[in-house]
Amino acid sequence: MTAQNSSETEDRKDDHLQIVQERDVETTGTGFDDVRLVHNALPELDYDAIDPSIEFLSHNLSAPIFIESMTGGHHNTTEINRALAQAASETGIAMGLGSQRAGLELNDERVLESYTVARDAAPDAFIYGNLGAAQLREYDIEMVERAVEMIDADALAVHLNFLQEATQPEGDVDGRNCLAAIKRVTEALSVPIIVKETGNGISGETARELTAAGVDVIDVAGKGGTTWSGIEAYRAAAANAPRQKRIGTLFREWGIPTAASTIECVAEHDCVIASGGVRTGLDVAKAIALGANAGGLAKPFLKPATDGSDAVIKRIEDLIAELQTAMFVTGSGSIDDLQQVEYVLQGETREYVEQRTSSECRVE
Ligand SMILES: Cc1cc2nc3c(=O)[nH]c(=O)nc-3n(C[C@H](O)[C@H](O)[C@H](O)COP(=O)(O)O)c2cc1C
């Protein structure tokens, strides 16, 4: 990639951040409304003794809540990452950084600092890096290790965003050989690999392929929250690219709703993060009852992060209180207990899951 292309990556990141902050970029329909946890009127628990902590990839996290991959790659994101990292450190939860492509390809100290600030602000937190599957295909393993070293990462997330690429006027729409690249990196990298979508979900079939490739964690990033085709539609409109604008708008609601994607992925992999439109601690609780290990949120942390780490900490504490309330009224003293809670599946999610597991349309 040329320096010019790399700085285009940096400018694109800035466009995205501005659109996410100023425009309507959220869809609905995660399916969590269709998941009803069965109330326990006699929980026989002391609320204050409930323990929402988990062990995740050999690290202790105070709660099963992830700050999903967002920023880095532009100098104006440094303060956002500092606030997110300080909050992750203070509260003991995990944080993902945004794509490190610009950090690897641009020789710019200020761009680099937009990533390294996270580790500086949170020396002991679980922080994970981020690259696109298309970059894994291009980079040798030394280059991928550089992304890990840049932030002393505890894991590396690899994002899948082909709908977004197809909606971008300048998108990379060659989707070939990504699974082989993921497998190659999974076998050689010094840290675990998380494969994530970016808002369109992961099916059981894809989860099975990723599991066979040796991926350590699947993050579903399903439909129902931030829409990247919607974001690209705004960019396309501004760039006078009417076809891309139409496609971005047409596919705004595309994808596997997060609840259904979670159900499909937990059947194929034993470590799954549910994200994409997760907005409350109750959503996190429902995801865990469906079998996920944790829930993740991206956009809801952006505004608080621009206000500083105290605002992010407050948002995290609110989420944990909501989760802990759900644990209380389902009689769950621990996250393991919550995974065993009975639930009822209703509406479109039930229909979706039934069709996907019926003999005519099997997941396997
Ligand atoms: C401002 C912003 C930037 C993002 N940048 C990245 C990125 O660089 N890499 C990535 O894997 N996902 C990125 N995402 C996607 C999120 O990690 C997440 O999958 C998606 O936004 C859905 O979650 P949400 O509905 O909670 O926002 C970004 C999301 C936002 C809001």
CSV table of C-alpha atoms and ligand atoms in Angstrom, one decimal:
chain,number,residue,atom,x,y,z
A,1,MET,CA,0.0,0.0,0.0
A,2,THR,CA,1.2,3.5,-0.8
A,3,ALA,CA,1.6,6.3,1.7
A,4,GLN,CA,-1.3,8.0,-0.1
A,5,ASN,CA,-3.6,5.0,0.3
A,6,SER,CA,-2.6,4.8,4.0
A,7,SER,CA,-3.5,8.5,4.6
A,8,GLU,CA,-6.8,7.8,2.8
A,9,THR,CA,-7.4,5.1,5.4
A,10,GLU,CA,-6.7,7.8,8.1
A,11,ASP,CA,-9.1,10.3,6.4
A,12,ARG,CA,-11.8,7.6,6.0
A,13,LYS,CA,-11.5,6.8,9.8
A,14,ASP,CA,-12.2,10.5,10.5
A,15,ASP,CA,-15.2,10.6,8.1
A,16,HIS,CA,-16.6,7.5,9.9
A,17,LEU,CA,-16.2,9.0,13.3
A,18,GLN,CA,-17.9,12.2,12.3
A,19,ILE,CA,-20.9,10.3,10.6
A,20,VAL,CA,-21.3,8.0,13.7
A,21,GLN,CA,-21.4,11.0,16.0
A,22,GLU,CA,-23.7,13.2,13.9
A,23,ARG,CA,-26.1,11.0,11.8
A,24,ASP,CA,-28.6,8.2,12.4
A,25,VAL,CA,-26.5,5.1,12.1
A,26,GLU,CA,-28.4,2.6,14.2
A,27,THR,CA,-30.8,-0.1,13.2
A,28,THR,CA,-33.1,-2.1,15.4
A,29,GLY,CA,-34.0,-5.8,15.6
A,30,THR,CA,-31.3,-7.6,17.6
A,31,GLY,CA,-33.9,-10.1,18.6
A,32,PHE,CA,-33.2,-9.6,22.3
A,33,ASP,CA,-36.8,-8.5,22.7
A,34,ASP,CA,-37.8,-12.0,21.7
A,35,VAL,CA,-35.7,-13.6,24.5
A,36,ARG,CA,-37.6,-13.7,27.8
A,37,LEU,CA,-35.6,-14.9,30.8
A,38,VAL,CA,-37.8,-16.8,33.3
A,39,HIS,CA,-38.3,-14.8,36.4
A,40,ASN,CA,-37.3,-16.4,39.7
A,41,ALA,CA,-39.5,-15.0,42.5
A,42,LEU,CA,-37.4,-16.8,45.2
A,43,PRO,CA,-33.8,-16.3,44.2
A,44,GLU,CA,-32.3,-17.1,47.7
A,45,LEU,CA,-29.3,-14.9,46.9
A,46,ASP,CA,-27.8,-11.8,48.5
A,47,TYR,CA,-27.7,-9.2,45.6
A,48,ASP,CA,-24.4,-7.9,47.0
A,49,ALA,CA,-22.8,-11.3,46.9
A,50,ILE,CA,-23.6,-11.8,43.2
A,51,ASP,CA,-20.3,-12.2,41.2
A,52,PRO,CA,-20.4,-11.1,37.6
A,53,SER,CA,-16.7,-11.8,37.0
A,54,ILE,CA,-15.4,-14.2,34.3
A,55,GLU,CA,-12.2,-15.8,33.3
A,56,PHE,CA,-11.6,-14.9,29.6
A,57,LEU,CA,-8.5,-16.3,27.8
A,58,SER,CA,-6.8,-16.8,31.1
A,59,HIS,CA,-7.5,-13.2,32.3
A,60,ASN,CA,-9.9,-12.2,35.1
A,61,LEU,CA,-12.5,-9.7,34.0
A,62,SER,CA,-14.7,-8.0,36.6
A,63,ALA,CA,-17.7,-8.4,34.3
A,64,PRO,CA,-18.5,-10.0,30.9
A,65,ILE,CA,-18.7,-6.7,29.1
A,66,PHE,CA,-16.4,-5.7,26.2
A,67,ILE,CA,-15.7,-2.2,24.8
A,68,GLU,CA,-15.8,-3.3,21.1
A,69,SER,CA,-13.2,-2.2,18.6
A,70,MET,CA,-13.6,1.4,17.5
A,71,THR,CA,-10.9,3.9,17.1
A,72,GLY,CA,-7.3,4.7,16.6
A,73,GLY,CA,-5.7,5.6,13.3
A,74,HIS,CA,-6.3,9.3,13.4
A,75,HIS,CA,-4.6,11.7,15.9
A,76,ASN,CA,-8.0,13.0,16.9
A,77,THR,CA,-8.9,9.6,18.4
A,78,THR,CA,-6.1,9.6,20.9
A,79,GLU,CA,-8.2,11.2,23.7
A,80,ILE,CA,-11.1,8.8,23.0
A,81,ASN,CA,-8.9,5.8,23.3
A,82,ARG,CA,-7.3,7.2,26.5
A,83,ALA,CA,-10.7,7.6,28.1
A,84,LEU,CA,-11.9,4.1,27.0
A,85,ALA,CA,-8.7,2.5,28.3
A,86,GLN,CA,-8.7,4.3,31.6
A,87,ALA,CA,-12.3,3.2,32.1
A,88,ALA,CA,-11.5,-0.4,31.1
A,89,SER,CA,-8.6,-0.4,33.6
A,90,GLU,CA,-10.6,1.2,36.4
A,91,THR,CA,-13.5,-1.1,36.0
A,92,GLY,CA,-11.7,-4.3,35.0
A,93,ILE,CA,-13.4,-5.0,31.7
A,94,ALA,CA,-11.9,-5.6,28.2
A,95,MET,CA,-11.3,-3.2,25.4
A,96,GLY,CA,-10.7,-3.5,21.7
A,97,LEU,CA,-8.8,-1.0,19.6
A,98,GLY,CA,-9.9,0.0,16.1
A,99,SER,CA,-8.2,-1.2,13.0
A,100,GLN,CA,-4.4,-0.9,13.3
A,101,ARG,CA,-3.8,-0.7,9.6
A,102,ALA,CA,-3.0,3.0,9.6
A,103,GLY,CA,-0.6,2.5,12.5
A,104,LEU,CA,1.3,-0.2,10.6
A,105,GLU,CA,1.3,1.5,7.2
A,106,LEU,CA,1.8,5.2,8.1
A,107,ASN,CA,5.0,6.4,9.5
A,108,ASP,CA,3.4,9.0,11.7
A,109,GLU,CA,4.1,9.3,15.4
A,110,ARG,CA,0.8,10.9,16.2
A,111,VAL,CA,-1.2,8.2,14.4
A,112,LEU,CA,0.8,5.6,16.4
A,113,GLU,CA,0.1,7.3,19.6
A,114,SER,CA,-3.6,7.0,18.9
A,115,TYR,CA,-3.2,3.3,19.6
A,116,THR,CA,-0.3,3.1,22.1
A,117,VAL,CA,-2.2,5.5,24.4
A,118,ALA,CA,-4.5,2.7,25.3
A,119,ARG,CA,-1.7,0.5,26.7
A,120,ASP,CA,-0.1,3.5,28.4
A,121,ALA,CA,-3.4,4.3,30.1
A,122,ALA,CA,-4.2,0.7,31.1
A,123,PRO,CA,-1.0,-1.3,31.7
A,124,ASP,CA,-2.9,-4.3,33.1
A,125,ALA,CA,-6.2,-4.3,31.3
A,126,PHE,CA,-7.2,-6.9,28.7
A,127,ILE,CA,-6.6,-4.9,25.5
A,128,TYR,CA,-6.9,-6.4,22.1
A,129,GLY,CA,-5.7,-5.3,18.7
A,130,ASN,CA,-7.6,-5.2,15.3
A,131,LEU,CA,-6.9,-5.9,11.7
A,132,GLY,CA,-9.1,-6.7,8.7
A,133,ALA,CA,-9.1,-10.2,7.2
A,134,ALA,CA,-8.1,-8.6,3.9
A,135,GLN,CA,-4.9,-7.2,5.7
A,136,LEU,CA,-4.1,-10.7,7.0
A,137,ARG,CA,-4.0,-11.9,3.5
A,138,GLU,CA,-1.5,-9.2,2.5
A,139,TYR,CA,0.7,-9.1,5.6
A,140,ASP,CA,3.4,-11.7,6.6
A,141,ILE,CA,3.3,-12.9,10.2
A,142,GLU,CA,6.0,-10.5,11.3
A,143,MET,CA,3.8,-7.6,10.2
A,144,VAL,CA,0.8,-9.0,12.2
A,145,GLU,CA,3.1,-9.5,15.2
A,146,ARG,CA,4.0,-5.8,15.0
A,147,ALA,CA,0.3,-5.0,15.5
A,148,VAL,CA,0.4,-7.1,18.7
A,149,GLU,CA,3.6,-5.5,19.9
A,150,MET,CA,2.4,-2.0,19.2
A,151,ILE,CA,0.0,-2.2,22.1
A,152,ASP,CA,1.3,-5.3,23.9
A,153,ALA,CA,-2.0,-6.9,22.9
A,154,ASP,CA,-3.6,-9.7,24.9
A,155,ALA,CA,-5.4,-10.9,21.7
A,156,LEU,CA,-5.9,-9.8,18.1
A,157,ALA,CA,-9.4,-9.3,16.6
A,158,VAL,CA,-9.7,-9.9,12.9
A,159,HIS,CA,-12.7,-8.1,11.4
A,160,LEU,CA,-15.0,-9.3,8.6
A,161,ASN,CA,-16.7,-6.4,6.9
A,162,PHE,CA,-17.5,-7.4,3.3
A,163,LEU,CA,-20.9,-5.7,3.2
A,164,GLN,CA,-19.2,-2.4,4.2
A,165,GLU,CA,-16.5,-2.9,1.5
A,166,ALA,CA,-19.1,-3.6,-1.1
A,167,THR,CA,-20.8,-0.3,-0.1
A,168,GLN,CA,-17.7,1.8,-0.2
A,169,PRO,CA,-16.9,3.5,-3.5
A,170,GLU,CA,-13.2,2.5,-2.9
A,171,GLY,CA,-14.0,-0.8,-1.1
A,172,ASP,CA,-11.8,-4.0,-1.4
A,173,VAL,CA,-14.3,-6.5,-2.8
A,174,ASP,CA,-12.0,-9.4,-3.3
A,175,GLY,CA,-13.1,-11.7,-0.6
A,176,ARG,CA,-11.0,-14.7,-1.6
A,177,ASN,CA,-8.5,-16.6,0.6
A,178,CYS,CA,-9.4,-14.8,3.8
A,179,LEU,CA,-10.2,-18.1,5.7
A,180,ALA,CA,-6.7,-19.5,4.7
A,181,ALA,CA,-5.1,-16.3,5.9
A,182,ILE,CA,-7.0,-16.5,9.2
A,183,LYS,CA,-5.9,-20.1,9.6
A,184,ARG,CA,-2.2,-19.2,8.9
A,185,VAL,CA,-2.2,-16.4,11.4
A,186,THR,CA,-4.1,-18.4,14.1
A,187,GLU,CA,-1.4,-21.1,13.8
A,188,ALA,CA,1.6,-18.7,14.1
A,189,LEU,CA,0.6,-15.7,16.2
A,190,SER,CA,1.8,-15.3,19.8
A,191,VAL,CA,-1.7,-14.3,21.1
A,192,PRO,CA,-5.2,-15.7,20.6
A,193,ILE,CA,-7.3,-14.6,17.7
A,194,ILE,CA,-10.9,-13.3,17.9
A,195,VAL,CA,-12.8,-13.2,14.6
A,196,LYS,CA,-15.5,-10.6,14.6
A,197,GLU,CA,-18.1,-9.2,12.2
A,198,THR,CA,-18.9,-5.5,12.2
A,199,GLY,CA,-22.8,-5.5,12.4
A,200,ASN,CA,-24.1,-8.2,10.1
A,201,GLY,CA,-23.6,-11.3,12.2
A,202,ILE,CA,-21.9,-14.7,11.8
A,203,SER,CA,-23.8,-17.8,10.8
A,204,GLY,CA,-23.4,-21.3,12.2
A,205,GLU,CA,-21.8,-22.4,8.9
A,206,THR,CA,-19.2,-19.6,9.1
A,207,ALA,CA,-18.6,-20.3,12.8
A,208,ARG,CA,-17.9,-23.9,12.0
A,209,GLU,CA,-15.3,-22.9,9.4
A,210,LEU,CA,-13.7,-20.5,11.8
A,211,THR,CA,-13.6,-23.1,14.5
A,212,ALA,CA,-11.9,-25.6,12.1
A,213,ALA,CA,-9.4,-22.8,11.3
A,214,GLY,CA,-8.4,-22.8,15.0
A,215,VAL,CA,-9.9,-19.3,15.9
A,216,ASP,CA,-10.0,-18.8,19.7
A,217,VAL,CA,-13.1,-16.6,20.0
A,218,ILE,CA,-16.0,-15.6,17.7
A,219,ASP,CA,-17.6,-12.2,18.2
A,220,VAL,CA,-20.9,-12.2,16.4
A,221,ALA,CA,-21.3,-8.4,15.9
A,222,GLY,CA,-24.8,-9.1,14.6
A,223,LYS,CA,-27.6,-6.9,13.1
A,224,GLY,CA,-29.5,-4.5,15.3
A,225,GLY,CA,-27.0,-1.8,16.2
A,226,THR,CA,-24.6,0.3,14.2
A,227,THR,CA,-25.1,-0.2,10.5
A,228,TRP,CA,-21.9,0.2,8.4
A,229,SER,CA,-23.7,0.0,5.1
A,230,GLY,CA,-25.8,2.9,6.4
A,231,ILE,CA,-22.6,4.8,7.4
A,232,GLU,CA,-21.1,4.2,3.9
A,233,ALA,CA,-24.4,5.4,2.3
A,234,TYR,CA,-23.8,8.8,4.0
A,235,ARG,CA,-20.2,8.9,2.8
A,236,ALA,CA,-21.3,7.9,-0.7
A,237,ALA,CA,-23.9,10.7,-0.8
A,238,ALA,CA,-21.2,13.2,0.1
A,239,ALA,CA,-18.8,11.7,-2.5
A,240,ASN,CA,-21.5,12.0,-5.2
A,241,ALA,CA,-21.5,8.2,-5.7
A,242,PRO,CA,-25.3,7.5,-6.2
A,243,ARG,CA,-25.1,3.8,-6.8
A,244,GLN,CA,-23.1,3.2,-3.6
A,245,LYS,CA,-25.5,5.4,-1.7
A,246,ARG,CA,-28.5,3.3,-3.0
A,247,ILE,CA,-26.8,0.1,-2.1
A,248,GLY,CA,-25.8,1.3,1.3
A,249,THR,CA,-29.4,2.3,2.0
A,250,LEU,CA,-30.8,-0.9,0.6
A,251,PHE,CA,-28.6,-3.0,2.8
A,252,ARG,CA,-29.0,-0.9,6.0
A,253,GLU,CA,-31.0,-3.7,7.7
A,254,TRP,CA,-29.0,-6.6,6.3
A,255,GLY,CA,-27.6,-9.3,8.5
A,256,ILE,CA,-28.3,-12.0,11.1
A,257,PRO,CA,-29.9,-10.5,14.1
A,258,THR,CA,-27.5,-10.6,17.1
A,259,ALA,CA,-29.7,-13.0,19.2
A,260,ALA,CA,-30.0,-15.5,16.3
A,261,SER,CA,-26.3,-15.2,15.4
A,262,THR,CA,-25.4,-15.9,19.0
A,263,ILE,CA,-27.6,-19.0,19.1
A,264,GLU,CA,-26.0,-20.3,15.9
A,265,CYS,CA,-22.4,-19.5,16.9
A,266,VAL,CA,-22.6,-21.0,20.4
A,267,ALA,CA,-23.6,-24.3,18.8
A,268,GLU,CA,-20.3,-24.3,16.9
A,269,HIS,CA,-17.7,-22.6,19.3
A,270,ASP,CA,-17.2,-22.6,23.0
A,271,CYS,CA,-16.1,-19.0,23.3
A,272,VAL,CA,-18.5,-16.5,21.8
A,273,ILE,CA,-19.0,-12.7,22.4
A,274,ALA,CA,-22.4,-11.4,21.6
A,275,SER,CA,-22.3,-7.9,20.1
A,276,GLY,CA,-24.1,-5.7,17.6
A,277,GLY,CA,-26.9,-3.6,19.1
A,278,VAL,CA,-26.3,-4.7,22.7
A,279,ARG,CA,-27.4,-1.7,24.7
A,280,THR,CA,-28.2,-2.7,28.2
A,281,GLY,CA,-26.9,-5.1,30.9
A,282,LEU,CA,-30.2,-7.0,30.4
A,283,ASP,CA,-29.2,-7.6,26.7
A,284,VAL,CA,-25.8,-8.9,28.1
A,285,ALA,CA,-27.7,-11.2,30.5
A,286,LYS,CA,-29.9,-12.5,27.7
A,287,ALA,CA,-26.9,-13.1,25.4
A,288,ILE,CA,-25.2,-15.1,28.2
A,289,ALA,CA,-28.4,-17.1,28.9
A,290,LEU,CA,-28.3,-18.0,25.1
A,291,GLY,CA,-24.8,-19.4,25.7
A,292,ALA,CA,-22.4,-16.4,25.0
A,293,ASN,CA,-19.4,-15.9,27.3
A,294,ALA,CA,-19.8,-12.1,27.2
A,295,GLY,CA,-21.5,-9.1,25.5
A,296,GLY,CA,-19.9,-6.2,23.7
A,297,LEU,CA,-20.9,-2.7,22.9
A,298,ALA,CA,-19.2,-0.2,20.5
A,299,LYS,CA,-21.2,3.0,19.7
A,300,PRO,CA,-22.8,3.4,23.2
A,301,PHE,CA,-19.3,4.1,24.5
A,302,LEU,CA,-18.4,6.7,21.9
A,303,LYS,CA,-20.2,9.7,23.3
A,304,PRO,CA,-19.2,9.1,26.9
A,305,ALA,CA,-15.6,8.6,25.7
A,306,THR,CA,-15.6,12.1,24.1
A,307,ASP,CA,-16.7,13.4,27.6
A,308,GLY,CA,-13.8,11.6,29.4
A,309,SER,CA,-13.1,8.5,31.4
A,310,ASP,CA,-15.6,9.3,34.2
A,311,ALA,CA,-18.5,9.2,31.8
A,312,VAL,CA,-17.3,5.9,30.4
A,313,ILE,CA,-17.0,4.5,33.9
A,314,LYS,CA,-20.5,5.6,34.7
A,315,ARG,CA,-21.8,3.9,31.6
A,316,ILE,CA,-20.0,0.6,32.5
A,317,GLU,CA,-21.2,0.8,36.1
A,318,ASP,CA,-24.8,1.2,34.9
A,319,LEU,CA,-24.4,-1.8,32.6
A,320,ILE,CA,-23.0,-3.9,35.4
A,321,ALA,CA,-25.9,-2.9,37.7
A,322,GLU,CA,-28.4,-3.8,35.0
A,323,LEU,CA,-26.7,-7.2,34.5
A,324,GLN,CA,-26.5,-7.8,38.2
A,325,THR,CA,-30.2,-7.1,38.6
A,326,ALA,CA,-31.0,-9.6,35.8
A,327,MET,CA,-28.7,-12.1,37.7
A,328,PHE,CA,-30.6,-11.5,40.9
A,329,VAL,CA,-34.1,-12.1,39.5
A,330,THR,CA,-33.0,-15.2,37.7
A,331,GLY,CA,-31.4,-16.6,40.8
A,332,SER,CA,-27.9,-16.5,39.2
A,333,GLY,CA,-25.1,-16.1,41.7
A,334,SER,CA,-22.4,-16.3,38.9
A,335,ILE,CA,-22.1,-16.0,35.2
A,336,ASP,CA,-21.9,-19.8,35.0
A,337,ASP,CA,-25.4,-19.9,36.7
A,338,LEU,CA,-26.7,-17.3,34.3
A,339,GLN,CA,-25.6,-19.5,31.3
A,340,GLN,CA,-28.0,-22.2,32.7
A,341,VAL,CA,-31.0,-19.9,33.1
A,342,GLU,CA,-34.3,-20.9,31.4
A,343,TYR,CA,-35.5,-18.7,28.7
A,344,VAL,CA,-38.4,-18.5,26.3
A,345,LEU,CA,-37.8,-17.6,22.7
A,346,GLN,CA,-40.6,-15.8,20.9
A,347,GLY,CA,-41.6,-14.0,17.7
A,348,GLU,CA,-39.3,-13.6,14.7
A,349,THR,CA,-36.2,-15.0,16.5
A,350,ARG,CA,-38.0,-18.2,17.3
A,351,GLU,CA,-39.2,-18.4,13.7
A,352,TYR,CA,-35.7,-17.7,12.4
A,353,VAL,CA,-34.1,-20.3,14.6
A,354,GLU,CA,-36.8,-22.9,13.9
A,355,GLN,CA,-36.3,-22.5,10.1
A,356,ARG,CA,-32.6,-22.6,10.4
A,357,THR,CA,-32.7,-25.9,12.3
A,358,SER,CA,-35.5,-27.6,10.4
A,359,SER,CA,-34.7,-30.5,8.2
A,360,GLU,CA,-35.2,-28.5,5.0
A,361,CYS,CA,-32.8,-25.8,6.1
A,362,ARG,CA,-30.3,-27.2,8.4
A,363,VAL,CA,-27.4,-25.3,10.0
A,364,GLU,CA,-25.2,-28.3,9.7
B,1,LIG,C1,-16.9,4.6,15.4
B,1,LIG,C2,-16.8,3.1,15.2
B,1,LIG,C3,-15.6,2.6,14.6
B,1,LIG,C4,-15.5,1.2,14.4
B,1,LIG,N1,-14.3,0.8,13.9
B,1,LIG,C5,-14.1,-0.6,13.9
B,1,LIG,C6,-12.8,-1.1,13.5
B,1,LIG,O1,-11.8,-0.3,13.3
B,1,LIG,N2,-12.6,-2.4,13.5
B,1,LIG,C7,-13.7,-3.3,13.8
B,1,LIG,O2,-13.5,-4.5,13.9
B,1,LIG,N3,-14.9,-2.8,14.1
B,1,LIG,C8,-15.1,-1.5,14.2
B,1,LIG,N4,-16.3,-1.0,14.5
B,1,LIG,C9,-17.5,-2.0,14.7
B,1,LIG,C10,-17.8,-2.3,16.1
B,1,LIG,O3,-16.7,-3.0,16.7
B,1,LIG,C11,-19.0,-3.2,16.2
B,1,LIG,O4,-18.8,-4.5,15.7
B,1,LIG,C12,-20.3,-2.6,15.6
B,1,LIG,O5,-20.3,-1.2,15.7
B,1,LIG,C13,-21.6,-3.1,16.2
B,1,LIG,O6,-21.7,-2.8,17.6
B,1,LIG,P1,-22.6,-1.6,18.2
B,1,LIG,O7,-24.0,-1.8,17.6
B,1,LIG,O8,-22.5,-1.8,19.6
B,1,LIG,O9,-22.0,-0.3,17.7
B,1,LIG,C14,-16.5,0.4,14.8
B,1,LIG,C15,-17.7,0.9,15.3
B,1,LIG,C16,-17.9,2.2,15.5
B,1,LIG,C17,-19.1,2.7,16.1
